[in-house]
């Protein structure tokens, strides 16, 4: 799990800065796969990381900076970081997707497809076996206890 976490973080970071494939379709499918391992549609990186973090790099305007509400880095900051940043970044992601609708309908529908694939997969997994599907839920405290014997 830890290996996949770091591997996915590196792949998703690089994929969002520079497409892996020449084919737009292959890059979209790669984003779908990254989303499943990363825990959020990969398109969310564009407004939050590429457009905001690299522009404001850890200044108060950077919605992904850490720490936000605490001084210094410590275990509690690490535990609340995903929730705190997602509350702020959801607005940026929604604004970005709305802007795609106005500027580039193809990119808009590609972004929407990432959400459909991600949440559709999560729904199917929960319908197939909700106990094991908890392992994929980033909000589930039981995800660290999940194993093949947790049926």
mmCIF file of C-alpha atoms in Angstrom, residues 146-151:
data_model
loop_
_atom_site.group_PDB
_atom_site.id
_atom_site.type_symbol
_atom_site.label_atom_id
_atom_site.label_comp_id
_atom_site.label_asym_id
_atom_site.label_seq_id
_atom_site.Cartn_x
_atom_site.Cartn_y
_atom_site.Cartn_z
ATOM 1 C CA UNK A 146 -8.349 -4.253 5.323
ATOM 2 C CA UNK A 147 -7.054 -7.563 4.107
ATOM 3 C CA UNK A 148 -8.310 -10.488 2.090
ATOM 4 C CA UNK A 149 -9.696 -12.024 5.285
ATOM 5 C CA UNK A 150 -11.938 -9.031 6.118
ATOM 6 C CA UNK A 151 -15.036 -10.449 4.425
#
